[in-house]
PDB file of C-alpha atoms in Angstrom:
ATOM      1  CA  UNK A   9     104.778  97.249  81.424  1.00  0.00           C
ATOM      2  CA  UNK A  10     102.800  95.223  78.988  1.00  0.00           C
ATOM      3  CA  UNK A  11     101.650  92.381  80.540  1.00  0.00           C
ATOM      4  CA  UNK A  12     102.317  90.062  77.847  1.00  0.00           C
ATOM      5  CA  UNK A  13     106.287  91.051  78.454  1.00  0.00           C
ATOM      6  CA  UNK A  14     105.817  90.985  82.310  1.00  0.00           C
ATOM      7  CA  UNK A  15     108.231  87.963  83.550  1.00  0.00           C
ATOM      8  CA  UNK A  16     106.467  84.903  85.303  1.00  0.00           C
ATOM      9  CA  UNK A  17     109.638  85.287  87.835  1.00  0.00           C
ATOM     10  CA  UNK A  18     113.132  86.280  88.530  1.00  0.00           C
ATOM     11  CA  UNK A  19     115.856  84.168  89.407  1.00  0.00           C
ATOM     12  CA  UNK A  20     117.232  86.887  91.566  1.00  0.00           C
ATOM     13  CA  UNK A  21     114.164  89.097  92.853  1.00  0.00           C
ATOM     14  CA  UNK A  22     114.889  92.047  94.975  1.00  0.00           C
ATOM     15  CA  UNK A  23     112.073  91.130  97.645  1.00  0.00           C
ATOM     16  CA  UNK A  24     112.752  91.567 101.008  1.00  0.00           C
ATOM     17  CA  UNK A  25     109.053  91.222 102.227  1.00  0.00           C
ATOM     18  CA  UNK A  26     105.676  90.641 100.655  1.00  0.00           C
ATOM     19  CA  UNK A  27     102.584  91.430 102.672  1.00  0.00           C
ATOM     20  CA  UNK A  28      98.796  90.647 102.230  1.00  0.00           C
ATOM     21  CA  UNK A  29      96.853  92.867 105.026  1.00  0.00           C
ATOM     22  CA  UNK A  30      93.445  92.984 106.038  1.00  0.00           C
ATOM     23  CA  UNK A  31      92.212  95.458 108.485  1.00  0.00           C
ATOM     24  CA  UNK A  32      89.272  94.645 110.230  1.00  0.00           C
ATOM     25  CA  UNK A  33      86.409  96.131 112.505  1.00  0.00           C
ATOM     26  CA  UNK A  34      87.410  95.474 116.316  1.00  0.00           C
ATOM     27  CA  UNK A  35      87.240  91.744 116.930  1.00  0.00           C
ATOM     28  CA  UNK A  36      88.967  91.378 120.926  1.00  0.00           C
ATOM     29  CA  UNK A  37      88.904  87.618 120.631  1.00  0.00           C
ATOM     30  CA  UNK A  38      90.317  87.376 117.578  1.00  0.00           C
ATOM     31  CA  UNK A  39      94.310  87.533 118.843  1.00  0.00           C
ATOM     32  CA  UNK A  40      93.351  85.928 121.922  1.00  0.00           C
ATOM     33  CA  UNK A  41      91.964  82.611 120.477  1.00  0.00           C
ATOM     34  CA  UNK A  42      93.210  82.219 116.792  1.00  0.00           C
ATOM     35  CA  UNK A  43      96.551  80.791 117.927  1.00  0.00           C
ATOM     36  CA  UNK A  44      94.767  77.848 119.790  1.00  0.00           C
ATOM     37  CA  UNK A  45      92.763  77.502 117.053  1.00  0.00           C
ATOM     38  CA  UNK A  46      95.748  77.042 114.456  1.00  0.00           C
ATOM     39  CA  UNK A  47      97.694  75.109 116.824  1.00  0.00           C
ATOM     40  CA  UNK A  48      94.856  72.444 116.740  1.00  0.00           C
ATOM     41  CA  UNK A  49      94.974  72.329 113.036  1.00  0.00           C
ATOM     42  CA  UNK A  50      98.954  72.305 112.460  1.00  0.00           C
ATOM     43  CA  UNK A  51     100.333  71.189 115.937  1.00  0.00           C
ATOM     44  CA  UNK A  52     104.364  71.375 115.916  1.00  0.00           C
ATOM     45  CA  UNK A  53     104.086  72.877 112.769  1.00  0.00           C
ATOM     46  CA  UNK A  54     103.248  76.780 114.100  1.00  0.00           C
ATOM     47  CA  UNK A  55     105.530  78.917 116.273  1.00  0.00           C
ATOM     48  CA  UNK A  56     103.494  81.840 118.806  1.00  0.00           C
ATOM     49  CA  UNK A  57     105.290  84.842 119.981  1.00  0.00           C
ATOM     50  CA  UNK A  58     103.690  87.945 121.680  1.00  0.00           C
ATOM     51  CA  UNK A  59     104.757  91.137 119.891  1.00  0.00           C
ATOM     52  CA  UNK A  60     106.344  94.404 121.325  1.00  0.00           C
ATOM     53  CA  UNK A  61     103.655  96.346 120.006  1.00  0.00           C
ATOM     54  CA  UNK A  62     101.362  94.300 122.414  1.00  0.00           C
ATOM     55  CA  UNK A  63     100.065  96.474 125.176  1.00  0.00           C
ATOM     56  CA  UNK A  64      97.791  95.991 128.798  1.00  0.00           C
ATOM     57  CA  UNK A  65      94.016  96.689 127.894  1.00  0.00           C
ATOM     58  CA  UNK A  66      93.939  99.953 129.684  1.00  0.00           C
ATOM     59  CA  UNK A  67      96.983 101.003 128.365  1.00  0.00           C
ATOM     60  CA  UNK A  68      96.006 100.192 124.759  1.00  0.00           C
ATOM     61  CA  UNK A  69      92.498 101.895 125.048  1.00  0.00           C
ATOM     62  CA  UNK A  70      93.875 105.060 126.489  1.00  0.00           C
ATOM     63  CA  UNK A  71      96.814 105.169 123.807  1.00  0.00           C
ATOM     64  CA  UNK A  72      94.392 104.654 120.945  1.00  0.00           C
ATOM     65  CA  UNK A  73      92.210 107.267 121.828  1.00  0.00           C
ATOM     66  CA  UNK A  74      94.990 109.688 121.481  1.00  0.00           C
ATOM     67  CA  UNK A  75      95.869 108.119 117.691  1.00  0.00           C
ATOM     68  CA  UNK A  76      93.484 105.668 116.257  1.00  0.00           C
ATOM     69  CA  UNK A  77      96.456 104.062 113.974  1.00  0.00           C
ATOM     70  CA  UNK A  78      97.699 102.540 116.800  1.00  0.00           C
ATOM     71  CA  UNK A  79      94.397 100.115 116.654  1.00  0.00           C
ATOM     72  CA  UNK A  80      96.338  98.406 113.612  1.00  0.00           C
ATOM     73  CA  UNK A  81      99.370  97.140 115.499  1.00  0.00           C
ATOM     74  CA  UNK A  82      99.493  93.854 115.966  1.00  0.00           C
ATOM     75  CA  UNK A  83      99.622  91.823 119.358  1.00  0.00           C
ATOM     76  CA  UNK A  84     100.758  88.114 118.086  1.00  0.00           C
ATOM     77  CA  UNK A  85     102.863  86.637 115.296  1.00  0.00           C
ATOM     78  CA  UNK A  86     102.118  82.768 114.034  1.00  0.00           C
ATOM     79  CA  UNK A  87     104.735  81.626 112.008  1.00  0.00           C
ATOM     80  CA  UNK A  88     103.302  77.960 109.838  1.00  0.00           C
ATOM     81  CA  UNK A  89     106.027  77.253 107.394  1.00  0.00           C
ATOM     82  CA  UNK A  90     107.572  80.274 105.395  1.00  0.00           C
ATOM     83  CA  UNK A  91     104.440  82.621 106.225  1.00  0.00           C
ATOM     84  CA  UNK A  92     103.874  84.731 109.075  1.00  0.00           C
ATOM     85  CA  UNK A  93     100.641  86.109 110.737  1.00  0.00           C
ATOM     86  CA  UNK A  94     100.162  89.186 112.248  1.00  0.00           C
ATOM     87  CA  UNK A  95      97.387  89.758 114.041  1.00  0.00           C
ATOM     88  CA  UNK A  96      95.522  91.924 116.537  1.00  0.00           C
ATOM     89  CA  UNK A  97      91.747  93.674 116.877  1.00  0.00           C
ATOM     90  CA  UNK A  98      91.816  95.592 114.074  1.00  0.00           C
ATOM     91  CA  UNK A  99      94.452  93.145 111.400  1.00  0.00           C
ATOM     92  CA  UNK A 100      95.489  90.170 109.707  1.00  0.00           C
ATOM     93  CA  UNK A 101      98.638  90.275 107.898  1.00  0.00           C
ATOM     94  CA  UNK A 102      99.862  87.960 106.025  1.00  0.00           C
ATOM     95  CA  UNK A 103     103.984  88.206 105.549  1.00  0.00           C
ATOM     96  CA  UNK A 104     106.585  86.216 103.736  1.00  0.00           C
ATOM     97  CA  UNK A 105     110.404  87.810 104.639  1.00  0.00           C
ATOM     98  CA  UNK A 106     112.283  84.665 102.869  1.00  0.00           C
ATOM     99  CA  UNK A 107     111.636  81.818 100.431  1.00  0.00           C
ATOM    100  CA  UNK A 108     108.704  83.746  98.793  1.00  0.00           C
ATOM    101  CA  UNK A 109     107.285  80.936  96.546  1.00  0.00           C
ATOM    102  CA  UNK A 110     105.158  83.428  94.089  1.00  0.00           C
ATOM    103  CA  UNK A 111     101.723  84.411  94.214  1.00  0.00           C
ATOM    104  CA  UNK A 112      99.791  80.967  93.576  1.00  0.00           C
ATOM    105  CA  UNK A 113     101.612  79.715  96.541  1.00  0.00           C
ATOM    106  CA  UNK A 114     100.989  82.626  98.853  1.00  0.00           C
ATOM    107  CA  UNK A 115      97.320  83.275  97.965  1.00  0.00           C
ATOM    108  CA  UNK A 116      96.660  79.808  98.809  1.00  0.00           C
ATOM    109  CA  UNK A 117      98.098  79.850 102.310  1.00  0.00           C
ATOM    110  CA  UNK A 118      96.205  83.203 102.820  1.00  0.00           C
ATOM    111  CA  UNK A 119      92.704  81.648 101.656  1.00  0.00           C
ATOM    112  CA  UNK A 120      93.010  78.422 103.663  1.00  0.00           C
ATOM    113  CA  UNK A 121      93.817  80.571 106.938  1.00  0.00           C
ATOM    114  CA  UNK A 122      90.770  83.093 106.143  1.00  0.00           C
ATOM    115  CA  UNK A 123      88.899  80.241 105.779  1.00  0.00           C
ATOM    116  CA  UNK A 124      89.548  78.737 109.223  1.00  0.00           C
ATOM    117  CA  UNK A 125      89.014  82.255 111.043  1.00  0.00           C
ATOM    118  CA  UNK A 126      85.505  82.703 109.143  1.00  0.00           C
ATOM    119  CA  UNK A 127      84.532  79.307 110.000  1.00  0.00           C
ATOM    120  CA  UNK A 128      85.553  80.139 114.032  1.00  0.00           C
ATOM    121  CA  UNK A 129      84.744  83.618 114.210  1.00  0.00           C
ATOM    122  CA  UNK A 130      81.388  85.517 113.737  1.00  0.00           C
ATOM    123  CA  UNK A 131      80.814  88.981 112.876  1.00  0.00           C
ATOM    124  CA  UNK A 132      84.658  89.161 111.101  1.00  0.00           C
ATOM    125  CA  UNK A 133      83.984  93.042 108.791  1.00  0.00           C
ATOM    126  CA  UNK A 134      86.615  93.781 106.526  1.00  0.00           C
ATOM    127  CA  UNK A 135      87.594  97.567 106.279  1.00  0.00           C
ATOM    128  CA  UNK A 136      90.184  97.539 103.586  1.00  0.00           C
ATOM    129  CA  UNK A 137      92.680  94.948 102.143  1.00  0.00           C
ATOM    130  CA  UNK A 138      95.961  95.638 100.356  1.00  0.00           C
ATOM    131  CA  UNK A 139      99.239  93.915  98.886  1.00  0.00           C
ATOM    132  CA  UNK A 140     102.806  94.974  99.360  1.00  0.00           C
ATOM    133  CA  UNK A 141     106.307  94.216  97.813  1.00  0.00           C
ATOM    134  CA  UNK A 142     109.061  95.596  99.696  1.00  0.00           C
ATOM    135  CA  UNK A 143     112.404  95.716  97.477  1.00  0.00           C
ATOM    136  CA  UNK A 144     115.978  96.465  98.094  1.00  0.00           C
ATOM    137  CA  UNK A 145     118.195  97.281  94.930  1.00  0.00           C
ATOM    138  CA  UNK A 146     121.422  97.104  95.672  1.00  0.00           C
ATOM    139  CA  UNK A 147     123.689 100.145  95.809  1.00  0.00           C
ATOM    140  CA  UNK A 148     126.409  98.376  94.239  1.00  0.00           C
ATOM    141  CA  UNK A 149     123.883  98.364  91.152  1.00  0.00           C
ATOM    142  CA  UNK A 150     124.450 102.168  90.697  1.00  0.00           C
ATOM    143  CA  UNK A 151     122.421 105.420  91.105  1.00  0.00           C
ATOM    144  CA  UNK A 152     118.719 105.485  91.482  1.00  0.00           C
ATOM    145  CA  UNK A 153     118.305 106.980  87.976  1.00  0.00           C
ATOM    146  CA  UNK A 154     119.838 103.483  86.610  1.00  0.00           C
ATOM    147  CA  UNK A 155     117.672 101.524  88.309  1.00  0.00           C
ATOM    148  CA  UNK A 156     114.587 102.872  88.180  1.00  0.00           C
ATOM    149  CA  UNK A 157     112.412 104.955  85.669  1.00  0.00           C
ATOM    150  CA  UNK A 158     112.648 108.133  87.715  1.00  0.00           C
ATOM    151  CA  UNK A 159     113.799 111.538  87.018  1.00  0.00           C
ATOM    152  CA  UNK A 160     113.846 114.311  89.923  1.00  0.00           C
ATOM    153  CA  UNK A 161     115.171 117.833  89.385  1.00  0.00           C
ATOM    154  CA  UNK A 162     115.566 120.020  92.357  1.00  0.00           C
ATOM    155  CA  UNK A 163     116.489 123.648  91.123  1.00  0.00           C
ATOM    156  CA  UNK A 164     117.556 122.105  87.853  1.00  0.00           C
ATOM    157  CA  UNK A 165     119.974 119.668  89.515  1.00  0.00           C
ATOM    158  CA  UNK A 166     119.134 115.786  88.980  1.00  0.00           C
ATOM    159  CA  UNK A 167     118.625 114.477  92.229  1.00  0.00           C
ATOM    160  CA  UNK A 168     118.257 110.590  91.023  1.00  0.00           C
ATOM    161  CA  UNK A 169     121.344 110.634  88.956  1.00  0.00           C
ATOM    162  CA  UNK A 170     123.890 111.441  91.922  1.00  0.00           C
ATOM    163  CA  UNK A 171     124.569 109.708  95.576  1.00  0.00           C
ATOM    164  CA  UNK A 172     121.828 111.809  96.939  1.00  0.00           C
ATOM    165  CA  UNK A 173     119.747 110.693  99.747  1.00  0.00           C
ATOM    166  CA  UNK A 174     116.068 111.290  98.975  1.00  0.00           C
ATOM    167  CA  UNK A 175     112.622 109.894  99.829  1.00  0.00           C
ATOM    168  CA  UNK A 176     109.735 110.098  97.671  1.00  0.00           C
ATOM    169  CA  UNK A 177     105.884 109.031  98.002  1.00  0.00           C
ATOM    170  CA  UNK A 178     103.227 109.134  95.648  1.00  0.00           C
ATOM    171  CA  UNK A 179      99.502 108.263  95.594  1.00  0.00           C
ATOM    172  CA  UNK A 180      97.403 107.403  92.803  1.00  0.00           C
ATOM    173  CA  UNK A 181      94.111 105.600  92.250  1.00  0.00           C
ATOM    174  CA  UNK A 182      93.302 102.834  90.027  1.00  0.00           C
ATOM    175  CA  UNK A 183      89.483 101.910  90.258  1.00  0.00           C
ATOM    176  CA  UNK A 184      88.859 101.183  93.467  1.00  0.00           C
ATOM    177  CA  UNK A 185      92.369 100.926  94.458  1.00  0.00           C
ATOM    178  CA  UNK A 186      95.092 103.206  95.713  1.00  0.00           C
ATOM    179  CA  UNK A 187      98.569 102.570  94.733  1.00  0.00           C
ATOM    180  CA  UNK A 188     100.848 103.801  97.122  1.00  0.00           C
ATOM    181  CA  UNK A 189     104.543 103.965  95.600  1.00  0.00           C
ATOM    182  CA  UNK A 190     107.643 104.772  98.148  1.00  0.00           C
ATOM    183  CA  UNK A 191     111.048 105.492  97.366  1.00  0.00           C
ATOM    184  CA  UNK A 192     114.163 106.150  99.025  1.00  0.00           C
ATOM    185  CA  UNK A 193     117.406 106.296  98.053  1.00  0.00           C
ATOM    186  CA  UNK A 194     119.583 104.713 100.939  1.00  0.00           C
ATOM    187  CA  UNK A 195     117.940 102.537 102.836  1.00  0.00           C
ATOM    188  CA  UNK A 196     118.538  99.560 104.974  1.00  0.00           C
ATOM    189  CA  UNK A 197     116.366  96.233 105.248  1.00  0.00           C
ATOM    190  CA  UNK A 198     116.388  94.382 108.627  1.00  0.00           C
ATOM    191  CA  UNK A 199     115.252  91.082 109.811  1.00  0.00           C
ATOM    192  CA  UNK A 200     113.493  90.008 112.596  1.00  0.00           C
ATOM    193  CA  UNK A 201     116.096  90.103 115.118  1.00  0.00           C
ATOM    194  CA  UNK A 202     116.949  94.150 114.106  1.00  0.00           C
ATOM    195  CA  UNK A 203     120.275  92.827 112.264  1.00  0.00           C
ATOM    196  CA  UNK A 204     120.642  94.839 108.553  1.00  0.00           C
ATOM    197  CA  UNK A 205     120.362  92.212 105.698  1.00  0.00           C
ATOM    198  CA  UNK A 206     120.489  94.341 102.525  1.00  0.00           C
ATOM    199  CA  UNK A 207     120.898  97.925 101.937  1.00  0.00           C
ATOM    200  CA  UNK A 208     120.218 100.086  98.695  1.00  0.00           C
ATOM    201  CA  UNK A 209     117.398 101.552  97.214  1.00  0.00           C
ATOM    202  CA  UNK A 210     113.978 100.997  98.624  1.00  0.00           C
ATOM    203  CA  UNK A 211     111.173 100.528  96.155  1.00  0.00           C
ATOM    204  CA  UNK A 212     107.765 100.004  98.165  1.00  0.00           C
ATOM    205  CA  UNK A 213     104.704  99.373  96.323  1.00  0.00           C
ATOM    206  CA  UNK A 214     101.361  99.109  98.156  1.00  0.00           C
ATOM    207  CA  UNK A 215      97.894  98.438  96.505  1.00  0.00           C
ATOM    208  CA  UNK A 216      95.103  99.061  98.808  1.00  0.00           C
ATOM    209  CA  UNK A 217      91.668  98.838  98.283  1.00  0.00           C
ATOM    210  CA  UNK A 218      90.013 101.280 100.533  1.00  0.00           C
ATOM    211  CA  UNK A 219      87.360 101.723 101.858  1.00  0.00           C
ATOM    212  CA  UNK A 220      85.621  98.253 101.650  1.00  0.00           C
ATOM    213  CA  UNK A 221      83.034  97.083 104.281  1.00  0.00           C
ATOM    214  CA  UNK A 222      82.179  93.655 103.516  1.00  0.00           C
ATOM    215  CA  UNK A 223      82.200  90.180 105.870  1.00  0.00           C
ATOM    216  CA  UNK A 224      85.060  87.837 105.766  1.00  0.00           C
ATOM    217  CA  UNK A 225      82.659  85.142 104.475  1.00  0.00           C
ATOM    218  CA  UNK A 226      81.512  87.459 101.213  1.00  0.00           C
ATOM    219  CA  UNK A 227      85.431  88.219 100.909  1.00  0.00           C
ATOM    220  CA  UNK A 228      86.101  84.590 100.592  1.00  0.00           C
ATOM    221  CA  UNK A 229      83.417  83.965  98.260  1.00  0.00           C
ATOM    222  CA  UNK A 230      85.166  86.326  95.825  1.00  0.00           C
ATOM    223  CA  UNK A 231      88.824  85.805  96.773  1.00  0.00           C
ATOM    224  CA  UNK A 232      90.576  85.220  93.723  1.00  0.00           C
ATOM    225  CA  UNK A 233      88.888  88.039  91.627  1.00  0.00           C
ATOM    226  CA  UNK A 234      89.657  90.365  94.981  1.00  0.00           C
ATOM    227  CA  UNK A 235      92.782  89.379  95.923  1.00  0.00           C
ATOM    228  CA  UNK A 236      94.377  89.223  92.419  1.00  0.00           C
ATOM    229  CA  UNK A 237      93.429  92.793  91.939  1.00  0.00           C
ATOM    230  CA  UNK A 238      95.641  94.448  94.152  1.00  0.00           C
ATOM    231  CA  UNK A 239      98.220  91.727  93.266  1.00  0.00           C
ATOM    232  CA  UNK A 240      98.477  92.576  89.747  1.00  0.00           C
ATOM    233  CA  UNK A 241      98.552  96.425  90.697  1.00  0.00           C
ATOM    234  CA  UNK A 242     101.290  96.030  92.796  1.00  0.00           C
ATOM    235  CA  UNK A 243     102.913  93.577  90.512  1.00  0.00           C
ATOM    236  CA  UNK A 244     102.422  95.768  87.221  1.00  0.00           C
ATOM    237  CA  UNK A 245     103.921  99.028  89.087  1.00  0.00           C
ATOM    238  CA  UNK A 246     107.160  97.308  90.194  1.00  0.00           C
ATOM    239  CA  UNK A 247     107.279  96.477  87.020  1.00  0.00           C
ATOM    240  CA  UNK A 248     106.370  99.680  85.136  1.00  0.00           C
ATOM    241  CA  UNK A 249     109.099 101.637  87.324  1.00  0.00           C
ATOM    242  CA  UNK A 250     112.066  99.057  87.046  1.00  0.00           C
ATOM    243  CA  UNK A 251     114.286  99.887  84.409  1.00  0.00           C
ATOM    244  CA  UNK A 252     115.280  97.166  81.434  1.00  0.00           C
ATOM    245  CA  UNK A 253     118.724  97.424  82.494  1.00  0.00           C
ATOM    246  CA  UNK A 254     118.102  96.838  86.319  1.00  0.00           C
ATOM    247  CA  UNK A 255     115.306  94.172  85.393  1.00  0.00           C
ATOM    248  CA  UNK A 256     118.018  92.260  83.447  1.00  0.00           C
ATOM    249  CA  UNK A 257     119.909  92.008  86.250  1.00  0.00           C
ATOM    250  CA  UNK A 258     117.024  90.279  88.147  1.00  0.00           C
ATOM    251  CA  UNK A 259     117.503  86.886  85.852  1.00  0.00           C
ATOM    252  CA  UNK A 260     113.958  87.516  84.374  1.00  0.00           C
ATOM    253  CA  UNK A 261     112.110  84.213  82.805  1.00  0.00           C
ATOM    254  CA  UNK A 262     109.732  84.520  80.652  1.00  0.00           C
ATOM    255  CA  UNK A 263     107.906  81.039  80.306  1.00  0.00           C
TER     256      UNK A 263
END
């Protein structure tokens, strides 16, 4: 979709979660000390909880040796207003699950927290960063073929135009960014208490800058440009995939 025709906002957005994630070189002090630092800044306005993925150090290191991806599991969740910050030795993720106020507000909160981290910890090195939009398009709005600009045939059968279960993932590169799109025809979104809040077609768009190797301080000096690149790719791909009829149901506003 041409950038001139992309809505400035949607009155009825299908968003269930927005995530801006940094994967970092191991920094053991970060999950231990950051909650206290943020408490000194925000006081009673923050809520900190231990996540189920947090493990005793000895067990954690043993499991990571078998599955390196486990090192990106967060240990703590810090809630500040409408943004949750998941942190671990190798990850800082900013998550908004409700009351998403748009990119300008979200990115401002991200930069503010990252500046606190940069000023409080030495040697934070970013290995990759990404922007993800997770959407659920209601099942009451028709088959996948009416919601998305997508056509899949198997043995001559139109999969998207029927009440069929399927999952699809595509990865492709746009400059330095890999755009990963996941579509699942019958999916469910759950809240933090694991209660189902919405069912329908999952449209997950993830724009990932990887590999990236740079200090957090350097990343922040050019934050508006770097963050906007992954934000724009994720946003544009969403609007490229949504059908015109479906877009109208979201209540697009052009202003």
